[in-house]
Structure formats: structure tokens, C-alpha cells
């Protein structure tokens, strides 16, 4: 297979911008990043004038897209629709998310995700179960009747059915015994603290236990108060990652900027996106650039990862060299994929987003173009 050199006006390596360089690709893997003046004369080239080449985005929490609401109607087709939605926003990888619901929906989601992989379809990292082990006091749009406290044997049975498919789970740590959290982590599940009313001490104990990340900062968690720092205070004060929904609705732009100043490279983006749908359990209605339940509770965004990144840059004044990794390298670190995704560097996969000078997504590049 012949090598190809990709030449863009700028390349964002995952850590810095460089100009006057080309990315040499061989077999879908980056071989080198070299000055354009040193390119062999006979190498195949692909020119990307006036554009920036950056690591593609990754969404670790998305429920559905393009009228395919995977969380309610789990199928290969809804995963394909969600993938299309992600790619339009520059995200080539996604974690299909399942809300607190009837256990049968979770088992259907496991089956659909397994079939998606069996067909060799792209982008799916696995499942993110947001619930059912949440605190009903911070349920958000989740349904109280399905929220429960975990029993170890039940968790074992769930992971047995979902072996290799359940990659992430949001739990309220104050509602889970330590043995459950340890079991999840020992079996390769990235545990995320969320929908939690934990005190500062409870949250810090959970992070010291090994929970590495938390779910949608500020939303559905005990707030930071001067006499009760809560989950938000523990996230700020600790060394864990945390996702955030940067649409200006879930979280005010100023609050995102404040969190970024405190957390640095521990803060990463998700969309928490849904699409219009209705069942006997959940209803998602588009209203004023967001999705709400039938009683008006905020239930999800209509963000893409590309829009979230641009919001950071344009609305919050965050440096592009920090905004871009919040959608790529940092979430890759959360799930342990930062050795192959999130950078443009030798040995990394060809998994890129193409941006114009206004940071709008122009397309993605995965694998090797022949």
C-alpha cells in the first residue's frame, strides 16, 4: 500500500499547532509528521488548503441523533443514525448512552451494539449506562421508578450479559457500596460519578477509591457552597476528570470558563445529545434549542461536538489549543485510548477532523484514502 502525505495550512498535533508540515500515512497509521520541504518527490499527496487538520472528536455521552434515538429504540439502525450525526460534528467515535429505564431496554442495547460491531460498522466505542444506580434526589430527567441501589450479584449478571460492551457507567457513589464500584472498575468499566447528592467528603472518598471521572459538571450534582462544597467542590479540589455540556443552556458559558481555569486538562466535552422521540417512559421535545420532557425538565442537548468546541473558542475565549483536546485527547485519556487516538503523531490512527479558519467542521478523515 502506497504512502500518502496530507498537507494542510495548519496541523494541530493534539498539543500544538504547526505550519509547513505534512502527515505521512501508511496503512491507516501515522508514520511521521515532517516539514513539507523534505517530502519525497514521488509521494502521493492530498492538499487541504486554508484548512486545519486536527484529531477527530470523541463523544462519550450521546443518546441518539438524526431521528435515531438509540436510548429508547436500540437497534443497529439507530446506532448508524447516531454515528452520522456525530460525524457531521467532527466526532468519529462515540459512546452510545442508555438512560435509566426498563432493564429490557438495556439488554436490547447490548444486543444492538454487539451486532453493530459484528457487522464491522464504525465509530462505536461501547455503551455508557447512565443509571440506574443514581440518587433520586438528583435524578434530572431520569425516571424514579427505575432508579435503584445496586446489588453486587445484579451487577455481576449485567456485566456477564454485557461482557465487553458496557464500557462506562454513571453512578451516584453515595448510593453504591464500595464492593460494587470496585467490581465495575476491576472488570474494565469506567465508573463516572454523577446524578449524585454526595457531600464533599463522600465524593472525595469515592475518588480516592479510584473513580476516575464525573458526569456533566454542575448538572444533577450537589453544588459548590461555601459551607458545603459538595460534588462540584470535590471535582474542583481533586484530580479526576469531568465532562461538561458547553451549549450555554445546561451550563452558563461563564461557569464553563471558570471550571476550565480550575481544572485545566481534566475537563472534557460531551454533547449529551438526544433527538425527538416519545415512548410510554420518556418523551423528548425540542424547545428553544434544547430538548425537554413533557413537563419541561431539561433532558438533553442538540449540540454536536464541533459546535461545542466552537462555543469554547468563540463564546468563552478559550484558546483553540485547549478547546480542541477537550473534544479529543482528554476524553481519549478517560477511556484509556490516548495511545492511539487524540493526537496526530507517529503510531496513531488516522482519525482526523478538517476545520476551516472559523473552526467549522468541513469533514473527517479516517483510515487511509486510496
mmCIF file of C-alpha atoms in Angstrom:
data_model
loop_
_atom_site.group_PDB
_atom_site.id
_atom_site.type_symbol
_atom_site.label_atom_id
_atom_site.label_comp_id
_atom_site.label_asym_id
_atom_site.label_seq_id
_atom_site.Cartn_x
_atom_site.Cartn_y
_atom_site.Cartn_z
ATOM 1 C CA UNK A 1 0.000 0.000 0.000
ATOM 2 C CA UNK A 2 1.444 3.359 -1.041
ATOM 3 C CA UNK A 3 2.061 6.125 1.441
ATOM 4 C CA UNK A 4 0.132 9.389 1.364
ATOM 5 C CA UNK A 5 1.151 12.834 2.564
ATOM 6 C CA UNK A 6 -1.602 15.102 3.919
ATOM 7 C CA UNK A 7 -0.749 18.778 3.654
ATOM 8 C CA UNK A 8 -2.899 21.345 5.476
ATOM 9 C CA UNK A 9 -2.326 25.017 6.199
ATOM 10 C CA UNK A 10 -2.067 24.062 9.884
ATOM 11 C CA UNK A 11 -1.835 20.803 11.765
ATOM 12 C CA UNK A 12 -2.964 20.548 15.364
ATOM 13 C CA UNK A 13 -0.995 17.656 16.810
ATOM 14 C CA UNK A 14 -3.185 17.308 19.879
ATOM 15 C CA UNK A 15 -0.927 19.638 21.825
ATOM 16 C CA UNK A 16 0.157 22.459 19.500
ATOM 17 C CA UNK A 17 -0.381 23.997 16.074
ATOM 18 C CA UNK A 18 2.313 23.665 13.428
ATOM 19 C CA UNK A 19 2.536 25.006 9.890
ATOM 20 C CA UNK A 20 4.596 23.961 6.886
ATOM 21 C CA UNK A 21 4.347 20.260 7.752
ATOM 22 C CA UNK A 22 2.829 17.145 6.208
ATOM 23 C CA UNK A 23 1.450 13.999 7.825
ATOM 24 C CA UNK A 24 2.776 10.814 6.237
ATOM 25 C CA UNK A 25 0.317 7.917 6.420
ATOM 26 C CA UNK A 26 0.987 4.250 5.773
ATOM 27 C CA UNK A 27 -1.750 1.657 6.176
ATOM 28 C CA UNK A 28 -4.085 3.875 8.189
ATOM 29 C CA UNK A 29 -1.386 4.766 10.742
ATOM 30 C CA UNK A 30 0.637 7.962 11.008
ATOM 31 C CA UNK A 31 4.241 7.210 10.074
ATOM 32 C CA UNK A 32 5.667 10.692 10.604
ATOM 33 C CA UNK A 33 4.991 14.427 10.656
ATOM 34 C CA UNK A 34 7.690 16.198 8.630
ATOM 35 C CA UNK A 35 8.407 19.609 7.057
ATOM 36 C CA UNK A 36 6.863 19.841 3.604
ATOM 37 C CA UNK A 37 10.236 20.797 2.175
ATOM 38 C CA UNK A 38 11.569 17.317 2.969
ATOM 39 C CA UNK A 39 8.773 15.356 1.236
ATOM 40 C CA UNK A 40 9.905 12.762 -1.322
ATOM 41 C CA UNK A 41 9.094 13.946 -4.839
ATOM 42 C CA UNK A 42 7.207 10.767 -5.753
ATOM 43 C CA UNK A 43 4.875 10.539 -2.739
ATOM 44 C CA UNK A 44 1.104 10.746 -3.157
ATOM 45 C CA UNK A 45 -0.253 13.978 -1.670
ATOM 46 C CA UNK A 46 -3.622 15.270 -0.527
ATOM 47 C CA UNK A 47 -3.847 19.015 -0.229
ATOM 48 C CA UNK A 48 -6.100 20.743 2.334
ATOM 49 C CA UNK A 49 -5.591 24.459 1.556
ATOM 50 C CA UNK A 50 -6.739 27.094 4.074
ATOM 51 C CA UNK A 51 -7.751 24.346 6.487
ATOM 52 C CA UNK A 52 -6.644 22.876 9.796
ATOM 53 C CA UNK A 53 -6.133 19.169 10.345
ATOM 54 C CA UNK A 54 -6.787 18.088 13.948
ATOM 55 C CA UNK A 55 -7.510 14.872 15.859
ATOM 56 C CA UNK A 56 -11.140 13.885 15.365
ATOM 57 C CA UNK A 57 -13.571 14.435 18.199
ATOM 58 C CA UNK A 58 -14.956 11.782 20.539
ATOM 59 C CA UNK A 59 -18.320 11.919 22.326
ATOM 60 C CA UNK A 60 -18.562 9.805 25.483
ATOM 61 C CA UNK A 61 -22.226 10.615 26.149
ATOM 62 C CA UNK A 62 -24.793 10.752 23.360
ATOM 63 C CA UNK A 63 -28.262 9.205 23.372
ATOM 64 C CA UNK A 64 -29.151 9.456 19.703
ATOM 65 C CA UNK A 65 -29.159 11.596 16.607
ATOM 66 C CA UNK A 66 -30.739 12.037 13.173
ATOM 67 C CA UNK A 67 -34.088 10.755 14.475
ATOM 68 C CA UNK A 68 -32.441 7.585 15.720
ATOM 69 C CA UNK A 69 -32.996 7.627 19.491
ATOM 70 C CA UNK A 70 -30.838 4.672 20.487
ATOM 71 C CA UNK A 71 -31.577 5.063 24.197
ATOM 72 C CA UNK A 72 -35.279 4.347 23.597
ATOM 73 C CA UNK A 73 -35.203 2.294 20.410
ATOM 74 C CA UNK A 74 -31.954 0.300 20.499
ATOM 75 C CA UNK A 75 -31.046 -1.039 17.058
ATOM 76 C CA UNK A 76 -28.224 -1.137 14.568
ATOM 77 C CA UNK A 77 -30.124 1.438 12.527
ATOM 78 C CA UNK A 78 -30.332 3.929 15.392
ATOM 79 C CA UNK A 79 -26.612 3.473 16.033
ATOM 80 C CA UNK A 80 -25.939 4.213 12.365
ATOM 81 C CA UNK A 81 -28.092 7.359 12.581
ATOM 82 C CA UNK A 82 -26.261 8.456 15.723
ATOM 83 C CA UNK A 83 -22.906 7.857 14.043
ATOM 84 C CA UNK A 84 -23.927 10.017 11.067
ATOM 85 C CA UNK A 85 -24.931 12.800 13.450
ATOM 86 C CA UNK A 86 -21.611 12.532 15.282
ATOM 87 C CA UNK A 87 -19.534 12.603 12.104
ATOM 88 C CA UNK A 88 -21.235 15.767 10.841
ATOM 89 C CA UNK A 89 -19.980 17.407 14.017
ATOM 90 C CA UNK A 90 -16.460 16.055 13.606
ATOM 91 C CA UNK A 91 -16.784 13.145 16.068
ATOM 92 C CA UNK A 92 -15.733 9.816 14.574
ATOM 93 C CA UNK A 93 -16.066 7.852 17.833
ATOM 94 C CA UNK A 94 -18.955 7.811 20.286
ATOM 95 C CA UNK A 95 -20.210 6.064 23.398
ATOM 96 C CA UNK A 96 -23.870 5.164 22.869
ATOM 97 C CA UNK A 97 -25.657 6.057 26.083
ATOM 98 C CA UNK A 98 -28.636 4.388 27.752
ATOM 99 C CA UNK A 99 -30.735 6.211 30.345
ATOM 100 C CA UNK A 100 -32.320 4.713 33.444
ATOM 101 C CA UNK A 101 -35.054 2.521 32.007
ATOM 102 C CA UNK A 102 -36.644 -0.917 31.993
ATOM 103 C CA UNK A 103 -33.815 -3.499 32.100
ATOM 104 C CA UNK A 104 -35.109 -4.962 28.841
ATOM 105 C CA UNK A 105 -34.052 -1.759 27.048
ATOM 106 C CA UNK A 106 -30.525 -2.187 28.385
ATOM 107 C CA UNK A 107 -30.376 -5.793 27.155
ATOM 108 C CA UNK A 108 -31.681 -4.717 23.743
ATOM 109 C CA UNK A 109 -28.989 -2.035 23.643
ATOM 110 C CA UNK A 110 -26.297 -4.616 24.417
ATOM 111 C CA UNK A 111 -27.588 -6.857 21.637
ATOM 112 C CA UNK A 112 -27.767 -3.995 19.110
ATOM 113 C CA UNK A 113 -24.267 -2.770 19.952
ATOM 114 C CA UNK A 114 -22.869 -6.283 19.648
ATOM 115 C CA UNK A 115 -24.496 -6.684 16.225
ATOM 116 C CA UNK A 116 -23.158 -3.265 15.144
ATOM 117 C CA UNK A 117 -19.651 -4.431 15.949
ATOM 118 C CA UNK A 118 -20.234 -7.814 14.300
ATOM 119 C CA UNK A 119 -21.132 -6.008 11.070
ATOM 120 C CA UNK A 120 -17.858 -4.087 11.231
ATOM 121 C CA UNK A 121 -19.599 -0.723 11.412
ATOM 122 C CA UNK A 122 -17.538 2.283 12.517
ATOM 123 C CA UNK A 123 -17.137 4.557 15.484
ATOM 124 C CA UNK A 124 -18.882 2.797 18.372
ATOM 125 C CA UNK A 125 -16.707 2.655 21.485
ATOM 126 C CA UNK A 126 -19.252 0.720 23.534
ATOM 127 C CA UNK A 127 -22.131 1.551 25.849
ATOM 128 C CA UNK A 128 -22.366 4.176 28.555
ATOM 129 C CA UNK A 129 -25.082 3.294 31.056
ATOM 130 C CA UNK A 130 -26.253 6.459 32.803
ATOM 131 C CA UNK A 131 -28.101 4.724 35.601
ATOM 132 C CA UNK A 132 -29.990 3.007 37.081
ATOM 133 C CA UNK A 133 -27.747 3.388 40.154
ATOM 134 C CA UNK A 134 -28.424 7.087 40.704
ATOM 135 C CA UNK A 135 -29.605 9.267 43.575
ATOM 136 C CA UNK A 136 -33.308 10.059 43.042
ATOM 137 C CA UNK A 137 -32.739 13.454 44.669
ATOM 138 C CA UNK A 138 -30.609 14.354 41.626
ATOM 139 C CA UNK A 139 -32.466 12.342 39.010
ATOM 140 C CA UNK A 140 -32.789 15.124 36.440
ATOM 141 C CA UNK A 141 -34.881 13.707 33.585
ATOM 142 C CA UNK A 142 -34.357 10.096 34.688
ATOM 143 C CA UNK A 143 -37.360 8.093 35.853
ATOM 144 C CA UNK A 144 -37.655 7.495 39.590
ATOM 145 C CA UNK A 145 -39.407 4.162 39.188
ATOM 146 C CA UNK A 146 -36.336 2.596 37.575
ATOM 147 C CA UNK A 147 -33.695 4.089 39.898
ATOM 148 C CA UNK A 148 -32.345 1.590 42.416
ATOM 149 C CA UNK A 149 -29.471 0.783 44.711
ATOM 150 C CA UNK A 150 -27.153 -1.816 43.164
ATOM 151 C CA UNK A 151 -26.798 -5.341 44.462
ATOM 152 C CA UNK A 152 -23.460 -6.955 43.634
ATOM 153 C CA UNK A 153 -24.987 -10.089 42.106
ATOM 154 C CA UNK A 154 -27.211 -7.985 39.861
ATOM 155 C CA UNK A 155 -24.167 -6.050 38.667
ATOM 156 C CA UNK A 156 -22.314 -9.298 38.023
ATOM 157 C CA UNK A 157 -25.234 -10.603 35.972
ATOM 158 C CA UNK A 158 -25.424 -7.351 33.985
ATOM 159 C CA UNK A 159 -21.725 -7.397 33.132
ATOM 160 C CA UNK A 160 -21.954 -11.078 32.223
ATOM 161 C CA UNK A 161 -24.616 -10.287 29.624
ATOM 162 C CA UNK A 162 -22.866 -7.111 28.506
ATOM 163 C CA UNK A 163 -19.352 -8.515 28.513
ATOM 164 C CA UNK A 164 -17.087 -6.180 26.567
ATOM 165 C CA UNK A 165 -19.964 -3.910 25.583
ATOM 166 C CA UNK A 166 -20.525 -1.896 28.778
ATOM 167 C CA UNK A 167 -17.533 0.436 28.813
ATOM 168 C CA UNK A 168 -18.757 3.258 31.036
ATOM 169 C CA UNK A 169 -21.325 3.677 33.806
ATOM 170 C CA UNK A 170 -22.562 6.755 35.654
ATOM 171 C CA UNK A 171 -23.414 6.012 39.292
ATOM 172 C CA UNK A 172 -24.137 8.058 42.409
ATOM 173 C CA UNK A 173 -21.273 6.876 44.635
ATOM 174 C CA UNK A 174 -23.125 7.589 47.880
ATOM 175 C CA UNK A 175 -25.786 5.102 46.711
ATOM 176 C CA UNK A 176 -23.327 2.311 45.852
ATOM 177 C CA UNK A 177 -21.349 0.035 48.145
ATOM 178 C CA UNK A 178 -17.594 0.148 47.623
ATOM 179 C CA UNK A 179 -17.558 -3.512 46.544
ATOM 180 C CA UNK A 180 -19.848 -2.691 43.618
ATOM 181 C CA UNK A 181 -17.661 0.187 42.458
ATOM 182 C CA UNK A 182 -14.533 -1.946 42.778
ATOM 183 C CA UNK A 183 -16.154 -4.773 40.841
ATOM 184 C CA UNK A 184 -17.106 -2.465 37.980
ATOM 185 C CA UNK A 185 -13.615 -0.990 37.758
ATOM 186 C CA UNK A 186 -11.937 -4.408 38.015
ATOM 187 C CA UNK A 187 -13.998 -5.529 35.029
ATOM 188 C CA UNK A 188 -12.966 -2.713 32.744
ATOM 189 C CA UNK A 189 -15.873 -0.314 33.269
ATOM 190 C CA UNK A 190 -15.001 3.373 33.501
ATOM 191 C CA UNK A 191 -17.041 4.480 36.501
ATOM 192 C CA UNK A 192 -18.250 8.075 36.426
ATOM 193 C CA UNK A 193 -19.778 9.848 39.423
ATOM 194 C CA UNK A 194 -22.997 11.628 38.575
ATOM 195 C CA UNK A 195 -26.652 12.262 39.356
ATOM 196 C CA UNK A 196 -25.326 12.457 42.878
ATOM 197 C CA UNK A 197 -26.145 14.345 46.053
ATOM 198 C CA UNK A 198 -22.870 13.316 47.680
ATOM 199 C CA UNK A 199 -21.278 15.515 50.276
ATOM 200 C CA UNK A 200 -17.749 16.745 49.614
ATOM 201 C CA UNK A 201 -16.346 14.004 51.882
ATOM 202 C CA UNK A 202 -18.430 11.262 50.252
ATOM 203 C CA UNK A 203 -17.335 12.394 46.804
ATOM 204 C CA UNK A 204 -13.668 12.576 47.785
ATOM 205 C CA UNK A 205 -13.882 9.092 49.329
ATOM 206 C CA UNK A 206 -15.271 7.801 46.028
ATOM 207 C CA UNK A 207 -12.483 9.444 44.052
ATOM 208 C CA UNK A 208 -9.879 8.031 46.441
ATOM 209 C CA UNK A 209 -11.461 4.617 45.850
ATOM 210 C CA UNK A 210 -10.474 5.007 42.206
ATOM 211 C CA UNK A 211 -13.445 6.549 40.387
ATOM 212 C CA UNK A 212 -11.624 8.469 37.629
ATOM 213 C CA UNK A 213 -14.246 10.839 36.270
ATOM 214 C CA UNK A 214 -17.614 12.512 36.785
ATOM 215 C CA UNK A 215 -20.630 13.202 34.586
ATOM 216 C CA UNK A 216 -21.771 16.610 33.233
ATOM 217 C CA UNK A 217 -20.242 19.062 35.673
ATOM 218 C CA UNK A 218 -22.754 21.168 37.648
ATOM 219 C CA UNK A 219 -25.787 19.301 36.260
ATOM 220 C CA UNK A 220 -27.559 16.850 38.586
ATOM 221 C CA UNK A 221 -24.959 17.001 41.359
ATOM 222 C CA UNK A 222 -24.603 18.638 44.763
ATOM 223 C CA UNK A 223 -23.413 22.212 44.162
ATOM 224 C CA UNK A 224 -20.419 24.122 45.464
ATOM 225 C CA UNK A 225 -21.414 26.150 48.512
ATOM 226 C CA UNK A 226 -19.054 27.821 50.939
ATOM 227 C CA UNK A 227 -20.101 25.618 53.880
ATOM 228 C CA UNK A 228 -20.935 22.533 51.817
ATOM 229 C CA UNK A 229 -18.568 22.138 48.839
ATOM 230 C CA UNK A 230 -20.487 19.120 47.524
ATOM 231 C CA UNK A 231 -19.662 17.067 44.459
ATOM 232 C CA UNK A 232 -18.691 20.146 42.434
ATOM 233 C CA UNK A 233 -16.209 21.188 45.111
ATOM 234 C CA UNK A 234 -14.717 17.692 45.252
ATOM 235 C CA UNK A 235 -14.284 17.645 41.467
ATOM 236 C CA UNK A 236 -12.552 21.035 41.554
ATOM 237 C CA UNK A 237 -10.384 20.047 44.513
ATOM 238 C CA UNK A 238 -9.500 16.535 43.360
ATOM 239 C CA UNK A 239 -7.627 15.142 40.389
ATOM 240 C CA UNK A 240 -10.484 13.477 38.489
ATOM 241 C CA UNK A 241 -11.769 14.179 35.008
ATOM 242 C CA UNK A 242 -15.257 15.529 34.421
ATOM 243 C CA UNK A 243 -17.419 16.032 31.346
ATOM 244 C CA UNK A 244 -19.374 19.206 30.625
ATOM 245 C CA UNK A 245 -22.134 20.233 28.197
ATOM 246 C CA UNK A 246 -20.978 23.505 26.620
ATOM 247 C CA UNK A 247 -24.186 24.685 24.977
ATOM 248 C CA UNK A 248 -24.794 27.742 27.178
ATOM 249 C CA UNK A 249 -28.051 26.132 28.355
ATOM 250 C CA UNK A 250 -27.013 23.193 30.503
ATOM 251 C CA UNK A 251 -24.226 25.378 31.895
ATOM 252 C CA UNK A 252 -23.679 29.118 31.568
ATOM 253 C CA UNK A 253 -20.659 29.912 29.430
ATOM 254 C CA UNK A 254 -19.015 31.784 32.305
ATOM 255 C CA UNK A 255 -19.346 28.714 34.541
ATOM 256 C CA UNK A 256 -17.621 26.596 31.881
ATOM 257 C CA UNK A 257 -14.784 29.116 31.659
ATOM 258 C CA UNK A 258 -14.387 29.150 35.457
ATOM 259 C CA UNK A 259 -14.262 25.355 35.549
ATOM 260 C CA UNK A 260 -11.675 25.296 32.780
ATOM 261 C CA UNK A 261 -9.425 27.681 34.698
ATOM 262 C CA UNK A 262 -9.616 25.442 37.754
ATOM 263 C CA UNK A 263 -9.480 22.010 36.099
ATOM 264 C CA UNK A 264 -7.259 22.510 33.077
ATOM 265 C CA UNK A 265 -6.834 19.277 31.147
ATOM 266 C CA UNK A 266 -9.225 17.370 33.425
ATOM 267 C CA UNK A 267 -12.314 18.959 31.841
ATOM 268 C CA UNK A 268 -13.671 17.425 28.635
ATOM 269 C CA UNK A 269 -16.670 17.881 26.358
ATOM 270 C CA UNK A 270 -19.734 15.729 25.770
ATOM 271 C CA UNK A 271 -22.902 16.582 23.868
ATOM 272 C CA UNK A 272 -25.469 14.691 25.979
ATOM 273 C CA UNK A 273 -27.452 14.945 22.735
ATOM 274 C CA UNK A 274 -30.842 13.409 22.117
ATOM 275 C CA UNK A 275 -33.362 13.559 19.297
ATOM 276 C CA UNK A 276 -37.134 13.947 19.314
ATOM 277 C CA UNK A 277 -38.873 10.777 20.455
ATOM 278 C CA UNK A 278 -41.704 9.522 22.611
ATOM 279 C CA UNK A 279 -42.443 6.292 24.447
ATOM 280 C CA UNK A 280 -44.538 5.359 27.461
ATOM 281 C CA UNK A 281 -41.455 6.080 29.578
ATOM 282 C CA UNK A 282 -39.624 9.042 28.045
ATOM 283 C CA UNK A 283 -40.570 11.993 25.881
ATOM 284 C CA UNK A 284 -38.024 14.318 24.245
ATOM 285 C CA UNK A 285 -39.418 17.541 22.786
ATOM 286 C CA UNK A 286 -37.365 20.207 21.005
ATOM 287 C CA UNK A 287 -37.859 23.583 22.682
ATOM 288 C CA UNK A 288 -35.687 26.695 22.348
ATOM 289 C CA UNK A 289 -32.573 24.903 21.097
ATOM 290 C CA UNK A 290 -32.735 22.158 23.708
ATOM 291 C CA UNK A 291 -34.756 19.039 24.451
ATOM 292 C CA UNK A 292 -37.164 18.834 27.367
ATOM 293 C CA UNK A 293 -39.547 16.277 28.821
ATOM 294 C CA UNK A 294 -43.321 16.731 28.677
ATOM 295 C CA UNK A 295 -43.160 18.646 31.990
ATOM 296 C CA UNK A 296 -40.396 20.964 30.760
ATOM 297 C CA UNK A 297 -37.427 19.337 32.520
ATOM 298 C CA UNK A 298 -34.164 19.788 30.616
ATOM 299 C CA UNK A 299 -33.480 16.361 29.080
ATOM 300 C CA UNK A 300 -30.688 16.732 26.528
ATOM 301 C CA UNK A 301 -28.923 18.978 24.065
ATOM 302 C CA UNK A 302 -28.925 19.393 20.319
ATOM 303 C CA UNK A 303 -25.165 20.014 20.332
ATOM 304 C CA UNK A 304 -22.589 18.477 18.091
ATOM 305 C CA UNK A 305 -19.026 18.173 19.315
ATOM 306 C CA UNK A 306 -17.956 20.647 16.646
ATOM 307 C CA UNK A 307 -20.452 23.224 17.901
ATOM 308 C CA UNK A 308 -19.300 22.663 21.477
ATOM 309 C CA UNK A 309 -15.673 23.263 20.505
ATOM 310 C CA UNK A 310 -16.572 26.419 18.624
ATOM 311 C CA UNK A 311 -18.584 27.632 21.628
ATOM 312 C CA UNK A 312 -15.471 27.290 23.779
ATOM 313 C CA UNK A 313 -13.420 29.335 21.346
ATOM 314 C CA UNK A 314 -15.938 31.996 20.294
ATOM 315 C CA UNK A 315 -18.243 32.346 23.305
ATOM 316 C CA UNK A 316 -15.781 31.673 26.124
ATOM 317 C CA UNK A 317 -12.453 32.854 24.735
ATOM 318 C CA UNK A 318 -10.726 29.542 25.436
ATOM 319 C CA UNK A 319 -7.551 29.095 23.409
ATOM 320 C CA UNK A 320 -8.111 26.724 20.449
ATOM 321 C CA UNK A 321 -5.073 24.718 21.553
ATOM 322 C CA UNK A 322 -7.019 23.919 24.743
ATOM 323 C CA UNK A 323 -10.520 23.723 23.241
ATOM 324 C CA UNK A 324 -9.640 21.065 20.657
ATOM 325 C CA UNK A 325 -8.165 18.492 23.096
ATOM 326 C CA UNK A 326 -11.263 18.844 25.278
ATOM 327 C CA UNK A 327 -13.098 17.049 22.476
ATOM 328 C CA UNK A 328 -10.368 14.583 21.513
ATOM 329 C CA UNK A 329 -7.269 13.874 23.607
ATOM 330 C CA UNK A 330 -8.856 14.388 27.024
ATOM 331 C CA UNK A 331 -11.846 12.055 26.508
ATOM 332 C CA UNK A 332 -9.438 9.551 24.939
ATOM 333 C CA UNK A 333 -7.479 9.640 28.204
ATOM 334 C CA UNK A 334 -10.638 8.978 30.205
ATOM 335 C CA UNK A 335 -11.246 5.683 28.390
ATOM 336 C CA UNK A 336 -7.594 4.698 28.001
ATOM 337 C CA UNK A 337 -7.387 5.234 24.236
ATOM 338 C CA UNK A 338 -4.896 8.103 24.239
ATOM 339 C CA UNK A 339 -2.159 5.770 22.957
ATOM 340 C CA UNK A 340 -3.934 5.522 19.581
ATOM 341 C CA UNK A 341 -6.442 8.395 19.355
ATOM 342 C CA UNK A 342 -6.401 12.111 20.165
ATOM 343 C CA UNK A 343 -3.076 13.029 18.572
ATOM 344 C CA UNK A 344 -1.548 13.377 15.136
ATOM 345 C CA UNK A 345 1.749 11.678 15.859
ATOM 346 C CA UNK A 346 3.709 8.594 14.752
ATOM 347 C CA UNK A 347 1.909 5.368 15.620
ATOM 348 C CA UNK A 348 -1.524 6.992 15.991
ATOM 349 C CA UNK A 349 -4.552 6.080 13.921
ATOM 350 C CA UNK A 350 -5.619 8.231 11.000
ATOM 351 C CA UNK A 351 -8.625 9.734 12.737
ATOM 352 C CA UNK A 352 -8.917 13.415 11.950
ATOM 353 C CA UNK A 353 -11.292 16.327 11.602
ATOM 354 C CA UNK A 354 -10.838 19.042 8.962
ATOM 355 C CA UNK A 355 -11.672 22.573 10.123
ATOM 356 C CA UNK A 356 -11.907 25.860 8.271
ATOM 357 C CA UNK A 357 -10.489 29.137 9.517
ATOM 358 C CA UNK A 358 -13.610 29.761 11.633
ATOM 359 C CA UNK A 359 -13.311 26.306 13.266
ATOM 360 C CA UNK A 360 -16.334 24.933 11.444
ATOM 361 C CA UNK A 361 -16.176 21.231 10.595
ATOM 362 C CA UNK A 362 -15.514 20.573 6.890
ATOM 363 C CA UNK A 363 -15.231 16.800 7.092
ATOM 364 C CA UNK A 364 -13.406 13.893 8.697
ATOM 365 C CA UNK A 365 -10.678 11.537 7.541
ATOM 366 C CA UNK A 366 -10.367 8.007 8.882
ATOM 367 C CA UNK A 367 -8.226 5.137 7.672
ATOM 368 C CA UNK A 368 -6.186 5.700 4.549
ATOM 369 C CA UNK A 369 -7.595 7.288 1.409
ATOM 370 C CA UNK A 370 -6.522 5.109 -1.521
#
